[in-house]
Amino acid sequence: MLDTASLRVAFGVVAVTLLVLFYFVAYRTSRSAYCGWWCVALLLFIGGSAAYVLDGTSHQVWANPLGSTLMVGGVCAVWAGTRSLRDRPVLPALFVVAPGSTLLAAVLDDPAANDWAGGGVFLAWMTSAVALASWELWSVRPAAAVLLRRERTFSPAVRTMAVMASAFSAYYAARTVAFLTSGPDGDVFERFFGSGVTTLFTTVLLATVSFGMTSLSFERETEELRTRATRDGLTGLLNRQEFMRQAAAEWRSRARNRPGADGCLVLADLDHFKLVNDTYGHPAGDYALQAFAATCRGVVRSSDLVGRYGGEEFILFLPGITPERAEQVVVEISTRLRQTATLNGMTFPTVSYGIASVADSVDLAQAIEQADRALYEAKALGRDRVIRSERLRQEHEQA
């Protein structure tokens, strides 16, 4: 079996190789924060491993404290990377407190004679930082799931990294307990948690996580491309093409499995929107569109579809509800919209709605046509109102 020094050299070679491959394959193409933090972590691990090679020499008085400090800095970088996956801010103080306390403990613990100077503090920080990184990974939700308000889901790459981080944290927790109970020279610690075993375990972890990070980078790029293809760039709602695709699929499913089921299609149009742009500028108009989209997301159910139909016009597909309930939904949207803060004293535009019942429609195109006629009537009657297509039809029949 290889001695500890040889294993550390091998670990350094593997880490350097992974850093080079990861930098050119993943980071340079994505420039993502989590890839950047993983590059920083690998650099710190490489530095720590290089310092540990001097263990047992006259240089260990500074090399071992430096190695421990760099290793703790590396796991802090891992934690920062996992936080960036959730768009959470990095905690700069962590990079002062954790490595700083590790260095101080090692320096005060006779590093010239004690191979494990400051070992308790070092192991505690390694365990804590990796445990926090593991928790962050288990809490990650893909961007698509956030937009669609789905329950927590995991990509294969994130799941793999979460499992590995949990295993690594559990290993270091057991290592800390063994160190505190039997000491670094104890039989249990030396056999199961010694430097050689830990170096092998960490090498496997680095390789697995690096490949996981690369896979995650590609997943995120693919997800971003999919989002650009299916989402409106300004509001984050479904674009017209994707809305029609999903609504048509839902319509076919309803016709096949739930014939005669309730459901409504709604067209909404922001009143006098051109006046908003002309009076307050296009940024104010963009804000109005974004506010309406956010209000819709806050009112409708996760099973409903909301899209930007074009310009200041929006479309909603509300399966399984009656026209009366659909009217309540759009009234709630307008009520919340009136309570939204505006920019620079801007008067928020009112909204007109046309509602069509899918039960009265042969297909999706006909439902849109009926909702459009109802919307046109709402505009003609003075705007800022809701017209249902069946009421419009009844009035025409009575006339």
GROMACS .gro file of C-alpha atoms in nm:
model
  399
    1MET     CA    1   0.000   0.000   0.000
    2LEU     CA    2   0.125   0.353  -0.078
    3ASP     CA    3   0.249   0.565   0.212
    4THR     CA    4   0.066   0.881   0.311
    5ALA     CA    5   0.313   1.115   0.139
    6SER     CA    6   0.273   0.927  -0.191
    7LEU     CA    7  -0.104   0.936  -0.158
    8ARG     CA    8  -0.093   1.310  -0.102
    9VAL     CA    9   0.122   1.356  -0.412
   10ALA     CA   10  -0.125   1.142  -0.609
   11PHE     CA   11  -0.412   1.348  -0.466
   12GLY     CA   12  -0.239   1.667  -0.581
   13VAL     CA   13  -0.186   1.530  -0.932
   14VAL     CA   14  -0.551   1.424  -0.956
   15ALA     CA   15  -0.667   1.762  -0.824
   16VAL     CA   16  -0.450   1.954  -1.073
   17THR     CA   17  -0.579   1.737  -1.359
   18LEU     CA   18  -0.938   1.788  -1.251
   19LEU     CA   19  -0.885   2.163  -1.216
   20VAL     CA   20  -0.742   2.195  -1.568
   21LEU     CA   21  -1.014   1.980  -1.723
   22PHE     CA   22  -1.292   2.145  -1.526
   23TYR     CA   23  -1.172   2.497  -1.600
   24PHE     CA   24  -1.155   2.445  -1.975
   25VAL     CA   25  -1.458   2.214  -2.012
   26ALA     CA   26  -1.706   2.369  -1.770
   27TYR     CA   27  -1.604   2.707  -1.630
   28ARG     CA   28  -1.484   2.877  -1.949
   29THR     CA   29  -1.807   2.793  -2.129
   30SER     CA   30  -2.051   2.873  -1.847
   31ARG     CA   31  -1.872   3.137  -1.634
   32SER     CA   32  -2.114   3.035  -1.362
   33ALA     CA   33  -2.054   3.129  -0.999
   34TYR     CA   34  -2.068   2.769  -0.876
   35CYS     CA   35  -1.810   2.658  -1.133
   36GLY     CA   36  -1.588   2.948  -1.030
   37TRP     CA   37  -1.613   2.854  -0.663
   38TRP     CA   38  -1.531   2.492  -0.742
   39CYS     CA   39  -1.216   2.608  -0.926
   40VAL     CA   40  -1.121   2.809  -0.616
   41ALA     CA   41  -1.187   2.504  -0.396
   42LEU     CA   42  -0.966   2.283  -0.613
   43LEU     CA   43  -0.685   2.541  -0.602
   44LEU     CA   44  -0.703   2.555  -0.224
   45PHE     CA   45  -0.712   2.175  -0.195
   46ILE     CA   46  -0.406   2.154  -0.421
   47GLY     CA   47  -0.223   2.407  -0.204
   48GLY     CA   48  -0.320   2.225   0.114
   49SER     CA   49  -0.209   1.889  -0.024
   50ALA     CA   50   0.125   2.039  -0.134
   51ALA     CA   51   0.181   2.181   0.214
   52TYR     CA   52   0.100   1.847   0.380
   53VAL     CA   53   0.371   1.675   0.176
   54LEU     CA   54   0.622   1.854   0.402
   55ASP     CA   55   0.476   1.684   0.710
   56GLY     CA   56   0.754   1.515   0.905
   57THR     CA   57   1.021   1.753   0.782
   58SER     CA   58   1.167   2.062   0.945
   59HIS     CA   59   0.913   2.267   0.747
   60GLN     CA   60   0.607   2.118   0.913
   61VAL     CA   61   0.609   2.400   1.169
   62TRP     CA   62   0.453   2.622   0.902
   63ALA     CA   63   0.348   2.366   0.639
   64ASN     CA   64   0.093   2.175   0.850
   65PRO     CA   65  -0.088   2.488   0.980
   66LEU     CA   66  -0.090   2.625   0.625
   67GLY     CA   67  -0.221   2.296   0.485
   68SER     CA   68  -0.506   2.282   0.736
   69THR     CA   69  -0.593   2.646   0.672
   70LEU     CA   70  -0.603   2.596   0.295
   71MET     CA   71  -0.813   2.280   0.328
   72VAL     CA   72  -1.068   2.459   0.546
   73GLY     CA   73  -1.068   2.746   0.296
   74GLY     CA   74  -1.139   2.488   0.025
   75VAL     CA   75  -1.448   2.350   0.196
   76CYS     CA   76  -1.564   2.708   0.259
   77ALA     CA   77  -1.536   2.764  -0.117
   78VAL     CA   78  -1.741   2.447  -0.172
   79TRP     CA   79  -2.008   2.584   0.061
   80ALA     CA   80  -2.003   2.918  -0.123
   81GLY     CA   81  -2.048   2.733  -0.452
   82THR     CA   82  -2.348   2.540  -0.325
   83ARG     CA   83  -2.503   2.864  -0.197
   84SER     CA   84  -2.463   3.017  -0.543
   85LEU     CA   85  -2.668   2.730  -0.686
   86ARG     CA   86  -2.961   2.872  -0.491
   87ASP     CA   87  -2.868   3.234  -0.572
   88ARG     CA   88  -2.789   3.294  -0.207
   89PRO     CA   89  -2.519   3.545  -0.108
   90VAL     CA   90  -2.173   3.430  -0.008
   91LEU     CA   91  -2.072   3.502   0.352
   92PRO     CA   92  -1.732   3.677   0.334
   93ALA     CA   93  -1.683   3.650   0.711
   94LEU     CA   94  -1.672   3.272   0.675
   95PHE     CA   95  -1.347   3.295   0.481
   96VAL     CA   96  -1.196   3.490   0.770
   97VAL     CA   97  -1.338   3.308   1.070
   98ALA     CA   98  -1.302   2.945   0.961
   99PRO     CA   99  -0.949   2.949   0.809
  100GLY     CA  100  -0.835   3.210   1.062
  101SER     CA  101  -0.942   3.008   1.367
  102THR     CA  102  -0.791   2.694   1.211
  103LEU     CA  103  -0.457   2.868   1.159
  104LEU     CA  104  -0.458   3.017   1.508
  105ALA     CA  105  -0.538   2.683   1.673
  106ALA     CA  106  -0.260   2.510   1.477
  107VAL     CA  107   0.002   2.777   1.553
  108LEU     CA  108  -0.076   2.765   1.926
  109ASP     CA  109  -0.059   2.384   1.940
  110ASP     CA  110   0.318   2.331   1.892
  111PRO     CA  111   0.315   2.254   1.516
  112ALA     CA  112   0.689   2.181   1.513
  113ALA     CA  113   0.641   1.868   1.725
  114ASN     CA  114   0.268   1.795   1.689
  115ASP     CA  115   0.167   1.656   1.349
  116TRP     CA  116  -0.197   1.720   1.440
  117ALA     CA  117  -0.161   2.073   1.574
  118GLY     CA  118  -0.507   2.230   1.596
  119GLY     CA  119  -0.660   1.906   1.470
  120GLY     CA  120  -0.983   1.941   1.666
  121VAL     CA  121  -1.064   2.283   1.522
  122PHE     CA  122  -0.961   2.172   1.173
  123LEU     CA  123  -1.187   1.865   1.181
  124ALA     CA  124  -1.479   2.059   1.329
  125TRP     CA  125  -1.467   2.316   1.048
  126MET     CA  126  -1.431   2.050   0.780
  127THR     CA  127  -1.735   1.869   0.916
  128SER     CA  128  -1.946   2.182   0.957
  129ALA     CA  129  -1.869   2.342   0.620
  130VAL     CA  130  -1.932   2.022   0.424
  131ALA     CA  131  -2.253   1.957   0.621
  132LEU     CA  132  -2.376   2.306   0.533
  133ALA     CA  133  -2.282   2.250   0.168
  134SER     CA  134  -2.475   1.923   0.176
  135TRP     CA  135  -2.781   2.100   0.317
  136GLU     CA  136  -2.760   2.362   0.041
  137LEU     CA  137  -2.742   2.089  -0.225
  138TRP     CA  138  -3.046   1.907  -0.087
  139SER     CA  139  -3.232   2.240  -0.099
  140VAL     CA  140  -3.157   2.316  -0.465
  141ARG     CA  141  -3.452   2.343  -0.703
  142PRO     CA  142  -3.407   2.376  -1.079
  143ALA     CA  143  -3.502   2.710  -1.231
  144ALA     CA  144  -3.783   2.547  -1.430
  145ALA     CA  145  -3.934   2.408  -1.111
  146VAL     CA  146  -3.921   2.753  -0.950
  147LEU     CA  147  -4.092   2.917  -1.248
  148LEU     CA  148  -4.363   2.653  -1.257
  149ARG     CA  149  -4.392   2.643  -0.875
  150ARG     CA  150  -4.342   2.269  -0.868
  151GLU     CA  151  -4.248   2.076  -0.560
  152ARG     CA  152  -3.878   2.024  -0.494
  153THR     CA  153  -3.709   1.821  -0.765
  154PHE     CA  154  -3.347   1.719  -0.811
  155SER     CA  155  -3.135   1.686  -1.120
  156PRO     CA  156  -2.917   1.370  -1.129
  157ALA     CA  157  -2.600   1.581  -1.094
  158VAL     CA  158  -2.726   1.771  -0.790
  159ARG     CA  159  -2.854   1.450  -0.630
  160THR     CA  160  -2.516   1.282  -0.678
  161MET     CA  161  -2.330   1.575  -0.529
  162ALA     CA  162  -2.573   1.597  -0.237
  163VAL     CA  163  -2.523   1.228  -0.156
  164MET     CA  164  -2.144   1.259  -0.181
  165ALA     CA  165  -2.137   1.571   0.034
  166SER     CA  166  -2.356   1.401   0.295
  167ALA     CA  167  -2.126   1.098   0.299
  168PHE     CA  168  -1.817   1.317   0.327
  169SER     CA  169  -1.972   1.517   0.610
  170ALA     CA  170  -2.069   1.198   0.795
  171TYR     CA  171  -1.717   1.062   0.747
  172TYR     CA  172  -1.560   1.378   0.888
  173ALA     CA  173  -1.806   1.382   1.177
  174ALA     CA  174  -1.700   1.025   1.265
  175ARG     CA  175  -1.337   1.125   1.216
  176THR     CA  176  -1.381   1.416   1.457
  177VAL     CA  177  -1.537   1.192   1.721
  178ALA     CA  178  -1.258   0.934   1.683
  179PHE     CA  179  -0.996   1.209   1.709
  180LEU     CA  180  -1.147   1.357   2.024
  181THR     CA  181  -1.204   1.022   2.195
  182SER     CA  182  -0.895   0.818   2.106
  183GLY     CA  183  -0.655   1.079   1.966
  184PRO     CA  184  -0.464   1.067   1.637
  185ASP     CA  185  -0.256   0.772   1.756
  186GLY     CA  186  -0.555   0.562   1.855
  187ASP     CA  187  -0.612   0.232   1.676
  188VAL     CA  188  -0.962   0.325   1.552
  189PHE     CA  189  -0.854   0.663   1.422
  190GLU     CA  190  -0.541   0.532   1.253
  191ARG     CA  191  -0.717   0.237   1.091
  192PHE     CA  192  -1.034   0.406   0.966
  193PHE     CA  193  -0.969   0.780   0.971
  194GLY     CA  194  -0.595   0.822   0.925
  195SER     CA  195  -0.442   1.054   0.669
  196GLY     CA  196  -0.395   0.777   0.410
  197VAL     CA  197  -0.757   0.658   0.420
  198THR     CA  198  -0.886   1.015   0.419
  199THR     CA  199  -0.669   1.111   0.122
  200LEU     CA  200  -0.805   0.818  -0.081
  201PHE     CA  201  -1.161   0.901   0.017
  202THR     CA  202  -1.115   1.268  -0.067
  203THR     CA  203  -0.961   1.184  -0.406
  204VAL     CA  204  -1.267   0.982  -0.501
  205LEU     CA  205  -1.491   1.263  -0.375
  206LEU     CA  206  -1.308   1.527  -0.580
  207ALA     CA  207  -1.336   1.321  -0.898
  208THR     CA  208  -1.705   1.249  -0.843
  209VAL     CA  209  -1.799   1.605  -0.756
  210SER     CA  210  -1.593   1.749  -1.044
  211PHE     CA  211  -1.777   1.529  -1.294
  212GLY     CA  212  -2.102   1.614  -1.118
  213MET     CA  213  -2.026   1.984  -1.147
  214THR     CA  214  -1.949   1.942  -1.516
  215SER     CA  215  -2.278   1.760  -1.569
  216LEU     CA  216  -2.461   2.028  -1.372
  217SER     CA  217  -2.302   2.298  -1.586
  218PHE     CA  218  -2.430   2.131  -1.902
  219GLU     CA  219  -2.771   2.077  -1.741
  220ARG     CA  220  -2.793   2.446  -1.653
  221GLU     CA  221  -2.690   2.552  -2.003
  222THR     CA  222  -2.951   2.320  -2.152
  223GLU     CA  223  -3.213   2.448  -1.908
  224GLU     CA  224  -3.126   2.807  -1.993
  225LEU     CA  225  -3.161   2.737  -2.365
  226ARG     CA  226  -3.494   2.565  -2.303
  227THR     CA  227  -3.611   2.859  -2.094
  228ARG     CA  228  -3.515   3.105  -2.366
  229ALA     CA  229  -3.706   2.897  -2.619
  230THR     CA  230  -4.023   2.865  -2.409
  231ARG     CA  231  -4.036   3.175  -2.187
  232ASP     CA  232  -4.099   3.538  -2.258
  233GLY     CA  233  -3.777   3.720  -2.180
  234LEU     CA  234  -3.940   4.020  -2.011
  235THR     CA  235  -4.211   3.864  -1.795
  236GLY     CA  236  -4.088   3.507  -1.746
  237LEU     CA  237  -4.429   3.375  -1.855
  238LEU     CA  238  -4.475   3.117  -2.127
  239ASN     CA  239  -4.425   3.266  -2.470
  240ARG     CA  240  -4.709   3.239  -2.720
  241GLN     CA  241  -4.575   2.932  -2.899
  242GLU     CA  242  -4.511   2.736  -2.580
  243PHE     CA  243  -4.845   2.837  -2.429
  244MET     CA  244  -5.027   2.712  -2.736
  245ARG     CA  245  -4.832   2.386  -2.728
  246GLN     CA  246  -4.905   2.318  -2.360
  247ALA     CA  247  -5.265   2.437  -2.379
  248ALA     CA  248  -5.330   2.216  -2.684
  249ALA     CA  249  -5.186   1.917  -2.498
  250GLU     CA  250  -5.406   1.991  -2.195
  251TRP     CA  251  -5.706   2.038  -2.423
  252ARG     CA  252  -5.650   1.697  -2.585
  253SER     CA  253  -5.609   1.535  -2.245
  254ARG     CA  254  -5.930   1.697  -2.122
  255ALA     CA  255  -6.125   1.589  -2.430
  256ARG     CA  256  -5.994   1.234  -2.401
  257ASN     CA  257  -6.014   1.176  -2.026
  258ARG     CA  258  -6.259   1.436  -1.893
  259PRO     CA  259  -6.513   1.518  -2.163
  260GLY     CA  260  -6.745   1.796  -2.056
  261ALA     CA  261  -6.517   1.906  -1.771
  262ASP     CA  262  -6.516   2.270  -1.671
  263GLY     CA  263  -6.239   2.503  -1.779
  264CYS     CA  264  -6.190   2.856  -1.907
  265LEU     CA  265  -5.965   3.043  -2.140
  266VAL     CA  266  -5.898   3.410  -2.063
  267LEU     CA  267  -5.755   3.688  -2.276
  268ALA     CA  268  -5.635   3.994  -2.084
  269ASP     CA  269  -5.526   4.328  -2.225
  270LEU     CA  270  -5.371   4.621  -2.039
  271ASP     CA  271  -5.582   4.929  -2.112
  272HIS     CA  272  -5.426   5.236  -2.278
  273PHE     CA  273  -5.085   5.074  -2.259
  274LYS     CA  274  -4.939   5.295  -2.533
  275LEU     CA  275  -5.020   5.596  -2.317
  276VAL     CA  276  -4.809   5.449  -2.036
  277ASN     CA  277  -4.509   5.417  -2.269
  278ASP     CA  278  -4.560   5.762  -2.417
  279THR     CA  279  -4.609   5.932  -2.079
  280TYR     CA  280  -4.368   5.751  -1.849
  281GLY     CA  281  -4.129   5.582  -2.089
  282HIS     CA  282  -4.073   5.224  -2.198
  283PRO     CA  283  -3.910   5.116  -1.868
  284ALA     CA  284  -4.238   5.201  -1.696
  285GLY     CA  285  -4.426   5.000  -1.957
  286ASP     CA  286  -4.194   4.705  -1.901
  287TYR     CA  287  -4.253   4.736  -1.528
  288ALA     CA  288  -4.630   4.729  -1.581
  289LEU     CA  289  -4.603   4.410  -1.789
  290GLN     CA  290  -4.378   4.246  -1.530
  291ALA     CA  291  -4.608   4.348  -1.246
  292PHE     CA  292  -4.910   4.202  -1.422
  293ALA     CA  293  -4.722   3.878  -1.488
  294ALA     CA  294  -4.609   3.855  -1.124
  295THR     CA  295  -4.963   3.921  -1.004
  296CYS     CA  296  -5.099   3.645  -1.227
  297ARG     CA  297  -4.843   3.399  -1.090
  298GLY     CA  298  -4.945   3.496  -0.738
  299VAL     CA  299  -5.315   3.431  -0.800
  300VAL     CA  300  -5.346   3.134  -1.034
  301ARG     CA  301  -5.282   2.771  -0.941
  302SER     CA  302  -4.970   2.575  -1.033
  303SER     CA  303  -5.184   2.369  -1.273
  304ASP     CA  304  -5.296   2.679  -1.466
  305LEU     CA  305  -5.115   2.810  -1.773
  306VAL     CA  306  -5.027   3.177  -1.814
  307GLY     CA  307  -4.857   3.324  -2.119
  308ARG     CA  308  -4.777   3.648  -2.289
  309TYR     CA  309  -4.986   3.643  -2.603
  310GLY     CA  310  -4.825   3.947  -2.762
  311GLY     CA  311  -4.748   4.308  -2.671
  312GLU     CA  312  -4.963   4.400  -2.372
  313GLU     CA  313  -5.198   4.102  -2.420
  314PHE     CA  314  -5.188   3.793  -2.198
  315ILE     CA  315  -5.359   3.456  -2.212
  316LEU     CA  316  -5.460   3.219  -1.931
  317PHE     CA  317  -5.588   2.864  -1.946
  318LEU     CA  318  -5.768   2.767  -1.625
  319PRO     CA  319  -5.873   2.401  -1.643
  320GLY     CA  320  -6.135   2.259  -1.412
  321ILE     CA  321  -6.308   2.584  -1.312
  322THR     CA  322  -6.639   2.744  -1.405
  323PRO     CA  323  -6.675   3.081  -1.580
  324GLU     CA  324  -6.800   3.227  -1.252
  325ARG     CA  325  -6.484   3.115  -1.074
  326ALA     CA  326  -6.268   3.237  -1.364
  327GLU     CA  327  -6.426   3.580  -1.327
  328GLN     CA  328  -6.340   3.578  -0.956
  329VAL     CA  329  -5.980   3.492  -1.042
  330VAL     CA  330  -5.935   3.782  -1.287
  331VAL     CA  331  -6.108   4.025  -1.052
  332GLU     CA  332  -5.859   3.920  -0.784
  333ILE     CA  333  -5.574   3.982  -1.028
  334SER     CA  334  -5.697   4.334  -1.099
  335THR     CA  335  -5.753   4.403  -0.729
  336ARG     CA  336  -5.398   4.303  -0.642
  337LEU     CA  337  -5.263   4.494  -0.938
  338ARG     CA  338  -5.422   4.816  -0.814
  339GLN     CA  339  -5.236   4.764  -0.484
  340THR     CA  340  -4.900   4.729  -0.658
  341ALA     CA  341  -4.650   5.009  -0.609
  342THR     CA  342  -4.585   5.214  -0.922
  343LEU     CA  343  -4.280   5.395  -1.059
  344ASN     CA  344  -4.243   5.772  -1.052
  345GLY     CA  345  -4.609   5.836  -0.980
  346MET     CA  346  -4.720   5.630  -1.278
  347THR     CA  347  -5.089   5.552  -1.296
  348PHE     CA  348  -5.112   5.177  -1.330
  349PRO     CA  349  -5.312   5.069  -1.635
  350THR     CA  350  -5.641   4.892  -1.579
  351VAL     CA  351  -5.706   4.555  -1.744
  352SER     CA  352  -5.986   4.426  -1.965
  353TYR     CA  353  -6.070   4.054  -1.978
  354GLY     CA  354  -6.255   3.821  -2.210
  355ILE     CA  355  -6.349   3.477  -2.077
  356ALA     CA  356  -6.454   3.175  -2.283
  357SER     CA  357  -6.573   2.843  -2.144
  358VAL     CA  358  -6.395   2.546  -2.297
  359ALA     CA  359  -6.714   2.344  -2.259
  360ASP     CA  360  -6.872   2.571  -2.523
  361SER     CA  361  -6.578   2.539  -2.763
  362VAL     CA  362  -6.495   2.276  -3.021
  363ASP     CA  363  -6.123   2.332  -2.999
  364LEU     CA  364  -5.862   2.565  -2.854
  365ALA     CA  365  -5.868   2.798  -3.152
  366GLN     CA  366  -6.243   2.847  -3.115
  367ALA     CA  367  -6.205   2.915  -2.743
  368ILE     CA  368  -5.945   3.183  -2.818
  369GLU     CA  369  -6.174   3.335  -3.079
  370GLN     CA  370  -6.463   3.348  -2.831
  371ALA     CA  371  -6.242   3.500  -2.561
  372ASP     CA  372  -6.113   3.754  -2.811
  373ARG     CA  373  -6.467   3.863  -2.902
  374ALA     CA  374  -6.550   3.897  -2.534
  375LEU     CA  375  -6.233   4.103  -2.479
  376TYR     CA  376  -6.323   4.328  -2.773
  377GLU     CA  377  -6.663   4.385  -2.616
  378ALA     CA  378  -6.502   4.471  -2.282
  379LYS     CA  379  -6.289   4.730  -2.459
  380ALA     CA  380  -6.590   4.870  -2.646
  381LEU     CA  381  -6.790   4.908  -2.324
  382GLY     CA  382  -6.526   5.128  -2.163
  383ARG     CA  383  -6.246   4.891  -2.058
  384ASP     CA  384  -6.151   4.784  -1.703
  385ARG     CA  385  -6.413   4.510  -1.697
  386VAL     CA  386  -6.473   4.137  -1.746
  387ILE     CA  387  -6.696   3.998  -2.022
  388ARG     CA  388  -6.784   3.631  -2.044
  389SER     CA  389  -6.851   3.484  -2.385
  390GLU     CA  390  -7.172   3.307  -2.283
  391ARG     CA  391  -7.320   3.637  -2.164
  392LEU     CA  392  -7.224   3.793  -2.494
  393ARG     CA  393  -7.387   3.506  -2.680
  394GLN     CA  394  -7.705   3.527  -2.472
  395GLU     CA  395  -7.733   3.902  -2.534
  396HIS     CA  396  -7.696   3.845  -2.909
  397GLU     CA  397  -7.959   3.569  -2.902
  398GLN     CA  398  -8.203   3.792  -2.712
  399ALA     CA  399  -8.138   4.074  -2.958
   0.00000   0.00000   0.00000
